[in-house]
Coordinates of C-alpha atoms and ligand atoms in Angstrom, one line a residue:
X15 CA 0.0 0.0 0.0
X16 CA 0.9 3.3 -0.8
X17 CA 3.1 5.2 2.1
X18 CA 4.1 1.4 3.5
X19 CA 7.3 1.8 5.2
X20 CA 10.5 -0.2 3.6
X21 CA 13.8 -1.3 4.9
X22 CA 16.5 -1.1 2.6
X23 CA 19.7 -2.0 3.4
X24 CA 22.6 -1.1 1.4
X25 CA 20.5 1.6 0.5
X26 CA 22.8 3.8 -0.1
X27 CA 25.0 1.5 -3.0
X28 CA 24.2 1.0 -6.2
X29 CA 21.8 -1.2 -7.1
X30 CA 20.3 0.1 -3.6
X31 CA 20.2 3.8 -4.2
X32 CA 18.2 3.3 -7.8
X33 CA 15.9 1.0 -6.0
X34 CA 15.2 4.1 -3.1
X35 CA 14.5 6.1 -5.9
X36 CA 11.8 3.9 -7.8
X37 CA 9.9 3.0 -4.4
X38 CA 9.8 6.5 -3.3
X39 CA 8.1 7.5 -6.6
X40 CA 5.7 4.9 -6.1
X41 CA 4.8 6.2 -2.7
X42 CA 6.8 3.9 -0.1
X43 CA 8.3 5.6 2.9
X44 CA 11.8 4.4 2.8
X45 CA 14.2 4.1 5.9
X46 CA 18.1 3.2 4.6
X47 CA 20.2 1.0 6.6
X48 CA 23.8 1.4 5.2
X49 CA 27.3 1.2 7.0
X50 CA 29.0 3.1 4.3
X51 CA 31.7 0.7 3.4
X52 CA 31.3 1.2 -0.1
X53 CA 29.3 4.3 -1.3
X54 CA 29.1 7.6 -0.3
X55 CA 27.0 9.6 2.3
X56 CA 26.6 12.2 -1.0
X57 CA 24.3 9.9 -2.8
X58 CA 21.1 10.9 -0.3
X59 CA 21.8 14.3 -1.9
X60 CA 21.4 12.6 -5.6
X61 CA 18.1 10.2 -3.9
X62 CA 16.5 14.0 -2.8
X63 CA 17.4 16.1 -6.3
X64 CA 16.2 13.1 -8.4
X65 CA 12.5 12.3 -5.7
X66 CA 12.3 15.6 -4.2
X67 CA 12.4 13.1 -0.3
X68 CA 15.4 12.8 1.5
X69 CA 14.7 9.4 2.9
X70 CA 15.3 8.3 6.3
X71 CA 19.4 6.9 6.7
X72 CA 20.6 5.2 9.6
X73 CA 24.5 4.9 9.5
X74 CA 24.6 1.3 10.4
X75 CA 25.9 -2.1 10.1
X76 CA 23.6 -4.9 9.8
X77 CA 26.5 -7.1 11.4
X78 CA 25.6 -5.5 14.7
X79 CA 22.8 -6.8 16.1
X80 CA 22.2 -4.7 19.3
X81 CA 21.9 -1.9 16.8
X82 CA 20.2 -3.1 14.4
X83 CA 17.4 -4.6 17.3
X84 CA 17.4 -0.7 18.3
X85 CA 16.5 0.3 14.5
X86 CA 13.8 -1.9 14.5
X87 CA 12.1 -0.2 17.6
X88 CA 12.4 3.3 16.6
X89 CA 11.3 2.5 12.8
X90 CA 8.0 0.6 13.8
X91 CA 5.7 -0.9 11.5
X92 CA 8.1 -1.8 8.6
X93 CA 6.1 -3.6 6.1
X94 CA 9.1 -5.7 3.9
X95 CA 13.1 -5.7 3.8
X96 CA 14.9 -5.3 0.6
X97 CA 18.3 -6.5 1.7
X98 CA 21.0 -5.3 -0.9
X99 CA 23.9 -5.0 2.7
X100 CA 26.4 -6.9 0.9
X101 CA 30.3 -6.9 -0.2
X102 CA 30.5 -7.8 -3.3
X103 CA 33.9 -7.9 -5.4
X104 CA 34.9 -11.6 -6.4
X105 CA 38.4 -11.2 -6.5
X106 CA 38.5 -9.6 -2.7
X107 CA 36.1 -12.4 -1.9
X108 CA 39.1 -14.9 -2.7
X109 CA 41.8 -12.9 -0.7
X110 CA 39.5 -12.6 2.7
X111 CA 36.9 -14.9 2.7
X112 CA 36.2 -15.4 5.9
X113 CA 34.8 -11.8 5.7
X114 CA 33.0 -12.5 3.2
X115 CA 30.9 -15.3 5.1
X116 CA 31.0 -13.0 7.9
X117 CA 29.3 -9.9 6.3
X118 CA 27.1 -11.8 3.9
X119 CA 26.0 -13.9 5.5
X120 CA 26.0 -12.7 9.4
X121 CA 24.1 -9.6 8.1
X122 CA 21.5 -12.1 6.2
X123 CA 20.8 -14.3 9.8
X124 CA 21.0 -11.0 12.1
X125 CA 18.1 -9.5 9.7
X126 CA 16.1 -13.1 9.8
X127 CA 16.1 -13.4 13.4
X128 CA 15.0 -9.9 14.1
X129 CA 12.6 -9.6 11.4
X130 CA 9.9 -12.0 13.6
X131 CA 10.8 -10.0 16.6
X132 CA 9.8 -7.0 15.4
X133 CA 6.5 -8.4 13.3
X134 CA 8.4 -8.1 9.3
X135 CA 7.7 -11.1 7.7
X136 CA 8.4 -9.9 4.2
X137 CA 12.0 -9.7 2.5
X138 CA 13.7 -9.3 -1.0
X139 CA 16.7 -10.9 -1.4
X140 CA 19.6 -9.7 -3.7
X141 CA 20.8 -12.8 -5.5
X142 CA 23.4 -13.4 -8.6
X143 CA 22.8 -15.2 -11.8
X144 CA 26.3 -16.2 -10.1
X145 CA 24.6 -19.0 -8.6
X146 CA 24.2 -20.9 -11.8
X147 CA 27.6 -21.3 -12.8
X148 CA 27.9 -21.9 -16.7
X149 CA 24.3 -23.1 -17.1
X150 CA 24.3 -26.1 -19.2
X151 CA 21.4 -24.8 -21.5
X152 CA 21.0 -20.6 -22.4
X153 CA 19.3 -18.8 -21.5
X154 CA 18.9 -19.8 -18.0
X155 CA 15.9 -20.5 -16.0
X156 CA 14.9 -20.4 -12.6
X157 CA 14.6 -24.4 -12.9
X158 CA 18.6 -24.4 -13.1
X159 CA 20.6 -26.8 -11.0
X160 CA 22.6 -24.6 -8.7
X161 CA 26.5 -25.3 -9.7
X162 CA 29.3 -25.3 -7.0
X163 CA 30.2 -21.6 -6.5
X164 CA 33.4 -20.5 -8.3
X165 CA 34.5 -18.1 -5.5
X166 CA 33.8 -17.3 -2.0
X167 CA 31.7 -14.5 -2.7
X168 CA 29.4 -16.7 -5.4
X169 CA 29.1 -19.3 -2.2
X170 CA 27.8 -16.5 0.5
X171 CA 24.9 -16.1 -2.4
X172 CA 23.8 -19.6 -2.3
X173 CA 25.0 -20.0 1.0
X174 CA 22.2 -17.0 1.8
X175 CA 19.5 -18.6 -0.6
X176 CA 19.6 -21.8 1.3
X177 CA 19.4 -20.2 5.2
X178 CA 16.0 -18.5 3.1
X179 CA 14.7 -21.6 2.0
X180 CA 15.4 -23.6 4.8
X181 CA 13.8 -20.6 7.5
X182 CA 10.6 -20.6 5.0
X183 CA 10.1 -24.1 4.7
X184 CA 10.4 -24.6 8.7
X185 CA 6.9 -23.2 8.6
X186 CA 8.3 -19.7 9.8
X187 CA 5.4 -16.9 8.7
X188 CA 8.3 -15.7 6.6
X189 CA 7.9 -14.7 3.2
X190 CA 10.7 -13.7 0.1
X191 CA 11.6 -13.2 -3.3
X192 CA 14.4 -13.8 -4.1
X193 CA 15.9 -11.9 -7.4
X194 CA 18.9 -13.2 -9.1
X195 CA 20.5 -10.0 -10.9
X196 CA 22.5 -10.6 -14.1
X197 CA 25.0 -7.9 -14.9
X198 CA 23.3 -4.6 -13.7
X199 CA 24.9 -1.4 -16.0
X200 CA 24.2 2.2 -16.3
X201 CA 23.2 4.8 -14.3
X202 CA 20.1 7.0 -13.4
X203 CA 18.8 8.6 -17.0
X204 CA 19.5 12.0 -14.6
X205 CA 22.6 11.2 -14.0
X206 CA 22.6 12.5 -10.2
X207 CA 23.3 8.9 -9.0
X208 CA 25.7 6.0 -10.8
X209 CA 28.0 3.2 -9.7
X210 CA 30.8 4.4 -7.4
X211 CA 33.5 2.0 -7.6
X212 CA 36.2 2.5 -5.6
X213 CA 39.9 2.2 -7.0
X214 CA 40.5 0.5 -10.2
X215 CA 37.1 -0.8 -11.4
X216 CA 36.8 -5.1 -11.4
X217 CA 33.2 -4.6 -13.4
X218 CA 33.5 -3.9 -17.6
X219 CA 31.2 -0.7 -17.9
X220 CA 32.7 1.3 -15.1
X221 CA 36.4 0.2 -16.8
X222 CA 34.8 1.4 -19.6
X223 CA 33.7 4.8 -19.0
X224 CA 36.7 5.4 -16.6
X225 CA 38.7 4.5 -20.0
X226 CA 36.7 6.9 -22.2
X227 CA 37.2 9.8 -19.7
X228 CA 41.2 9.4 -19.5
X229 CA 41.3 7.9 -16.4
X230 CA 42.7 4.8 -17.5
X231 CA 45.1 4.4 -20.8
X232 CA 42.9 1.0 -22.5
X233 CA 40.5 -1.7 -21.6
X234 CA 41.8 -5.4 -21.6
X235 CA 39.4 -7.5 -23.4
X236 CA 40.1 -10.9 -21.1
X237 CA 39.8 -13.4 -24.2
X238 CA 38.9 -13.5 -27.7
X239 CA 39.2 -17.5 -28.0
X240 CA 36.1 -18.7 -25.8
X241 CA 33.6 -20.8 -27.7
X242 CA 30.9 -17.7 -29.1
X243 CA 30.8 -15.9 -31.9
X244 CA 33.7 -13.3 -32.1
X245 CA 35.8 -15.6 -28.9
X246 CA 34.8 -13.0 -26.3
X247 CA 32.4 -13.8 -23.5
X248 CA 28.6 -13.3 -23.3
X249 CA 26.7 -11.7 -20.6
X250 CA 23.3 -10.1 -20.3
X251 CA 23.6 -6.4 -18.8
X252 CA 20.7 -5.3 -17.7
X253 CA 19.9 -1.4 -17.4
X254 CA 19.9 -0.5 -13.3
X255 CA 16.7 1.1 -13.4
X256 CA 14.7 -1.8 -15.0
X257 CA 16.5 -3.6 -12.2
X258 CA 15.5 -1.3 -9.7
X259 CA 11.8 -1.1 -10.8
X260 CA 11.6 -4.9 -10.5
X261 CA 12.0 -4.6 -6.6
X262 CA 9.3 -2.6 -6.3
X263 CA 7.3 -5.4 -8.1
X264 CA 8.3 -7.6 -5.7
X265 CA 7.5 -5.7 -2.8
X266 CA 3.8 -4.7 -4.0
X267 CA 3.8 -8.6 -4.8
X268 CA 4.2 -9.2 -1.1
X269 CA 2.8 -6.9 0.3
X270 CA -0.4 -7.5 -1.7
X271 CA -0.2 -10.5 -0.8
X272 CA -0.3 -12.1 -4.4
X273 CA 2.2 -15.0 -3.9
X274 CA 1.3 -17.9 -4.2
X275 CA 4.3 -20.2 -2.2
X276 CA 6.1 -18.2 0.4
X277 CA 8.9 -18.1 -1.8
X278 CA 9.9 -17.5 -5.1
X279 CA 13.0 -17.1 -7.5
X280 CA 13.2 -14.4 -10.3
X281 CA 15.8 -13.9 -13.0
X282 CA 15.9 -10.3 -13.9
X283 CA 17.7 -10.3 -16.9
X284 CA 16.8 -9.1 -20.4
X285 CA 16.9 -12.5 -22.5
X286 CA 19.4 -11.0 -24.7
X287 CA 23.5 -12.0 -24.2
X288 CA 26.2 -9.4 -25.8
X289 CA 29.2 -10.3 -25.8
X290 CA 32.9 -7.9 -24.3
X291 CA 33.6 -6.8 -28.1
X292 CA 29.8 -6.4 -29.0
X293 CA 29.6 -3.8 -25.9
X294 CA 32.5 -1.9 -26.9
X295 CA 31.1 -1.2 -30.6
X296 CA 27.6 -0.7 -29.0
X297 CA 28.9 2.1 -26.7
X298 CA 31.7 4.1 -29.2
X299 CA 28.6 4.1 -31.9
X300 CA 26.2 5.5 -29.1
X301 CA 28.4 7.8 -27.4
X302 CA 30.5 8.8 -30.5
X303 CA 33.6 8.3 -28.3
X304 CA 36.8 5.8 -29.6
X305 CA 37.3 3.2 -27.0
X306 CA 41.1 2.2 -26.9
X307 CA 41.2 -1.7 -26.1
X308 CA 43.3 -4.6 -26.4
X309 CA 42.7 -8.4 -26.2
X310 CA 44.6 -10.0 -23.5
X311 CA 44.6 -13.7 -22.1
X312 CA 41.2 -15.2 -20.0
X313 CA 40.5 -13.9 -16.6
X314 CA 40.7 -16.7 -14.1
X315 CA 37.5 -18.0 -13.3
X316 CA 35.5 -16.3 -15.7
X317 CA 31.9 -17.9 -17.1
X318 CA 32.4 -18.5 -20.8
X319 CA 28.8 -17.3 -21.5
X320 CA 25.3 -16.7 -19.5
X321 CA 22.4 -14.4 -20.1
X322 CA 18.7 -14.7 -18.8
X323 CA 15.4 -16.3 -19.6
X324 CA 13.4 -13.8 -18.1
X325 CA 10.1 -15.2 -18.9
X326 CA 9.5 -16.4 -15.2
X327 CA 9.5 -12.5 -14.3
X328 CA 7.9 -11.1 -17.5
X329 CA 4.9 -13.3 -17.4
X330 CA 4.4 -13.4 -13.3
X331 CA 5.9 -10.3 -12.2
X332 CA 4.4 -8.2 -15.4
X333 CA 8.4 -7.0 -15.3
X334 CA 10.1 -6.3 -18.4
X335 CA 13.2 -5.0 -19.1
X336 CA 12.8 -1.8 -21.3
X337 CA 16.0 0.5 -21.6
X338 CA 17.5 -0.3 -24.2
X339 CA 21.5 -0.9 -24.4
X340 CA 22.6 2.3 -26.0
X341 CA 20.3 4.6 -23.4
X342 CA 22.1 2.3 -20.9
X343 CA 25.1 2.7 -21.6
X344 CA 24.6 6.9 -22.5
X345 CA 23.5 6.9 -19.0
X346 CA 26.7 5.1 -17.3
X347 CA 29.0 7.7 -20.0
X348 CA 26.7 11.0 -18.5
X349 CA 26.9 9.5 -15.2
X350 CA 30.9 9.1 -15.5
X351 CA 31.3 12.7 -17.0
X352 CA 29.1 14.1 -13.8
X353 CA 31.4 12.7 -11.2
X354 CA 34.8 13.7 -13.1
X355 CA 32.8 17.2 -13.5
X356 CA 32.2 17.7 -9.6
X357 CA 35.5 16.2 -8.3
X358 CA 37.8 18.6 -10.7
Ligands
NAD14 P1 27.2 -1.8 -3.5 O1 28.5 -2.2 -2.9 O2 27.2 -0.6 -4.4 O3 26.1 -1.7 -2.4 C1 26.0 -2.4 -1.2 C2 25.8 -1.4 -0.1 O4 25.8 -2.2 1.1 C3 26.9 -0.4 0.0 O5 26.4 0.9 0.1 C4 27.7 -0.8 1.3 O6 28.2 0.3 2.0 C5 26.5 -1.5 2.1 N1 27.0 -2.5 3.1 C6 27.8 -3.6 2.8 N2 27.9 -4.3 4.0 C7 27.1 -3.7 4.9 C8 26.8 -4.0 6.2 N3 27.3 -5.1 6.9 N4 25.9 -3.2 6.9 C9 25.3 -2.2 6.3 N5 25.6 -1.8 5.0 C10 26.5 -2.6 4.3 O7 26.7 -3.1 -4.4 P2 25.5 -3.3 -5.4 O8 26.1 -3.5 -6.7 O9 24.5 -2.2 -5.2 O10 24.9 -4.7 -4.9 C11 23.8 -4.7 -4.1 C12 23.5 -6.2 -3.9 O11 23.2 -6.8 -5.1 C13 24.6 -7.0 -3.2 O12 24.0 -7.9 -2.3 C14 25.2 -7.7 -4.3 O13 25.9 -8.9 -4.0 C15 24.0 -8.0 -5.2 N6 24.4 -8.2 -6.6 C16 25.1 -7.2 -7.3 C17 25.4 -7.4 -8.6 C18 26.3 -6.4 -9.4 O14 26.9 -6.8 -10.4 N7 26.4 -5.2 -8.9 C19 25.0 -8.5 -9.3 C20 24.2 -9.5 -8.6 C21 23.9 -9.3 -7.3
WQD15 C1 31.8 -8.8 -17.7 C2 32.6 -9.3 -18.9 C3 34.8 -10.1 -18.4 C4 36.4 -6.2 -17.1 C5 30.7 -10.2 -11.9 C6 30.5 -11.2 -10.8 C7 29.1 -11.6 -10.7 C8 28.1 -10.5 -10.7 C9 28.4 -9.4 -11.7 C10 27.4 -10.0 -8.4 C11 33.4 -10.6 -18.6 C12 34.9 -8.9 -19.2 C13 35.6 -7.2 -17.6 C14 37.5 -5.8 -18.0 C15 36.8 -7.4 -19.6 N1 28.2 -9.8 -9.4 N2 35.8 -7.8 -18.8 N3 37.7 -6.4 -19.2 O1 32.4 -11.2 -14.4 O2 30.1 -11.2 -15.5 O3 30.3 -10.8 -13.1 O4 29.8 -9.1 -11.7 O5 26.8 -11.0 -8.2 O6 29.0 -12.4 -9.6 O7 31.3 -12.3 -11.1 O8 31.1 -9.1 -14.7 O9 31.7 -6.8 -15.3 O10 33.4 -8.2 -14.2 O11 32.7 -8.7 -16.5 O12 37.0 -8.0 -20.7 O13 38.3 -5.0 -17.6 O14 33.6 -8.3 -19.2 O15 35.8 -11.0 -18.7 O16 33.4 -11.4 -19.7 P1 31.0 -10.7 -14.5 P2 32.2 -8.1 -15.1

């Protein structure tokens, strides 16, 4: 219902701050939990240009549950959970992963136990198409067997879908969706808030626009001999606001009480894979600016090739993915030239 009261936490990230923005401008009251570990206390500013509401932010970590048991008193009434608190770069996942499983998924179990304390029994979970490994059959459905995880961040994602499952089919009052995100891009079409990576960016687009502005001298291409059509690999990006717009789906879904089970699985995806050299062309001929590149060896534990069936979401959801790539990736270049402008 409209002026419900939400929960995000990592609200103030990425995939996060979009979402604030599309469930304020459907009329949810929104209260951010977010411990600032990677994003910036500026991006409120961007949430309150963009909705005209400076949503409620609580400078917090979900690890601590003391705290967090105090949120959950002085923010009554919250109707549902999106819980984006995550960390989330592979590579770092290798090098510490023992904080990885302690911030995944230790911020997951304090939310679950004090969700029935405080009377929430709804909650959106940020998954990964991660979770299926390279699918035997493309484009991947829900139906997917689960492959083992290829790092120790990949693992706290299934690790976090199973305490769900398991805590739902206990017969807890608990309900979730659960959204498994393929590779989110771009940036708000207003270009007031973006993907803030810090140091040298691990993710293609944000390489990419950080290469187009200067900031670094090429992009690597990791691989031109993989099994598709021009060797490089395939993924399905999928515009953040599409992305975004599909938690609020969820939400209302919940709220509304329109599920059927207690818990369901979404791919948000847009059916379509492109692949590393594909992207490139796609964003020089829609920005108009010369990407320099070269192709360099596989990057360890990369998927060869993965994008979406999104029918699952498209049919039962009524969620579609509708920006298409060049807007997309416009928005990630204006978004890239607005944070160069305001730090010079
Ligand atoms: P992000 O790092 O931009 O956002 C995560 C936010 O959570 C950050 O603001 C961070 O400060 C906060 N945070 C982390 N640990 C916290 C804690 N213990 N307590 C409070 N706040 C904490 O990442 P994102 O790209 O917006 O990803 C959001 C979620 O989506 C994550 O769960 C991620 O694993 C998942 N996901 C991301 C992608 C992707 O490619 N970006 C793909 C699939 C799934
Ligand atoms: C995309 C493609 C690279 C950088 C990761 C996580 C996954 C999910 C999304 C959260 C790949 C190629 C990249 C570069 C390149 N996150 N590439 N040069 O690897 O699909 O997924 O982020 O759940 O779990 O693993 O995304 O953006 O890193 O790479 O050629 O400098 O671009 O090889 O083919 P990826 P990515």
């Amino acid at each position: 219902m409209e002026g419900d009261k939400i929960l995000v936490t990592g609200g103030m990230g990425y995939i996060g701050s979009h979402t604030v923005v599309e469930l304020q401008q459907a009329g949810y009251k929104v209260v951010i939990v977010d411990n600032l570990s990677n994003s910036s206390i500026e991006t409120i500013g961007g949430i309150e240009r963009i909705t005209g509401i400076r949503p409620y932010f609580e400078n917090l970590d979900c690890l601590d549950y003391v705290g967090m048991d105090r949120f959950f008193s002085k923010y009554e009434n919250i109707k549902a959970i999106i819980h984006f608190a995550a960390s989330k770069a592979v590579g770092e996942s290798v090098q510490n992963p023992v904080a990885y499983y302690r911030n995944n998924v230790n911020g997951l179990i304090n939310i679950l136990e004090l969700m029935p304390v405080h009377g929430v029994q709804n909650i959106v979970f940020s998954s990964s198409c991660t979770v299926y490994g390279q699918p035997d059959v493309l484009p991947v459905d829900e139906t997917a067997p689960i492959k083992p995880a290829t790092s120790p961040y990949g693992n706290t994602k299934q690790i976090c879908e199973e305490i769900i499952r398991d805590l739902i089919f206990s017969g807890s009052a608990m309900k979730s969706i659960i959204l498994r995100y393929f590779n989110p891009i771009g940036a708000h079409p207003s270009a007031e808030i973006g993907e803030l990576p810090i140091g040298v960016p691990n993710n293609l687009v944000p390489f990419i626009t950080q290469t187009a502005i200067g900031l670094r001298e090429k992009l690597s291409v990791y691989g031109d001999d993989y099994n598709t059509p021009d060797g490089s690999c395939i993924r399905d990006y999928i515009n953040v606001v599409d992305l975004a717009k599909a938690h609020v789906i969820a939400v209302k879904r919940m709220l509304d009480e329109q599920q059927p089970e207690p818990l369901e699985y979404f791919n948000i995806g847009t059916g379509k894979g492109l692949s590393v050299l594909e992207l490139i062309a796609i964003f020089e001929q829609a920005t108009g600016v010369k990407l320099p590149y070269e192709i360099v060896g596989r990057r360890p534990g990369d998927i060869e090739q993965v994008w979406a069936n999104p029918q699952k979401a498209n049919t039962i959801l009524g969620w579609k993915a509708e920006t298409s790539i060049e807007d997309t990736l416009r928005s990630a270049w204006a978004w890239e030239q607005n944070i160069r402008r305001e730090k010079n």
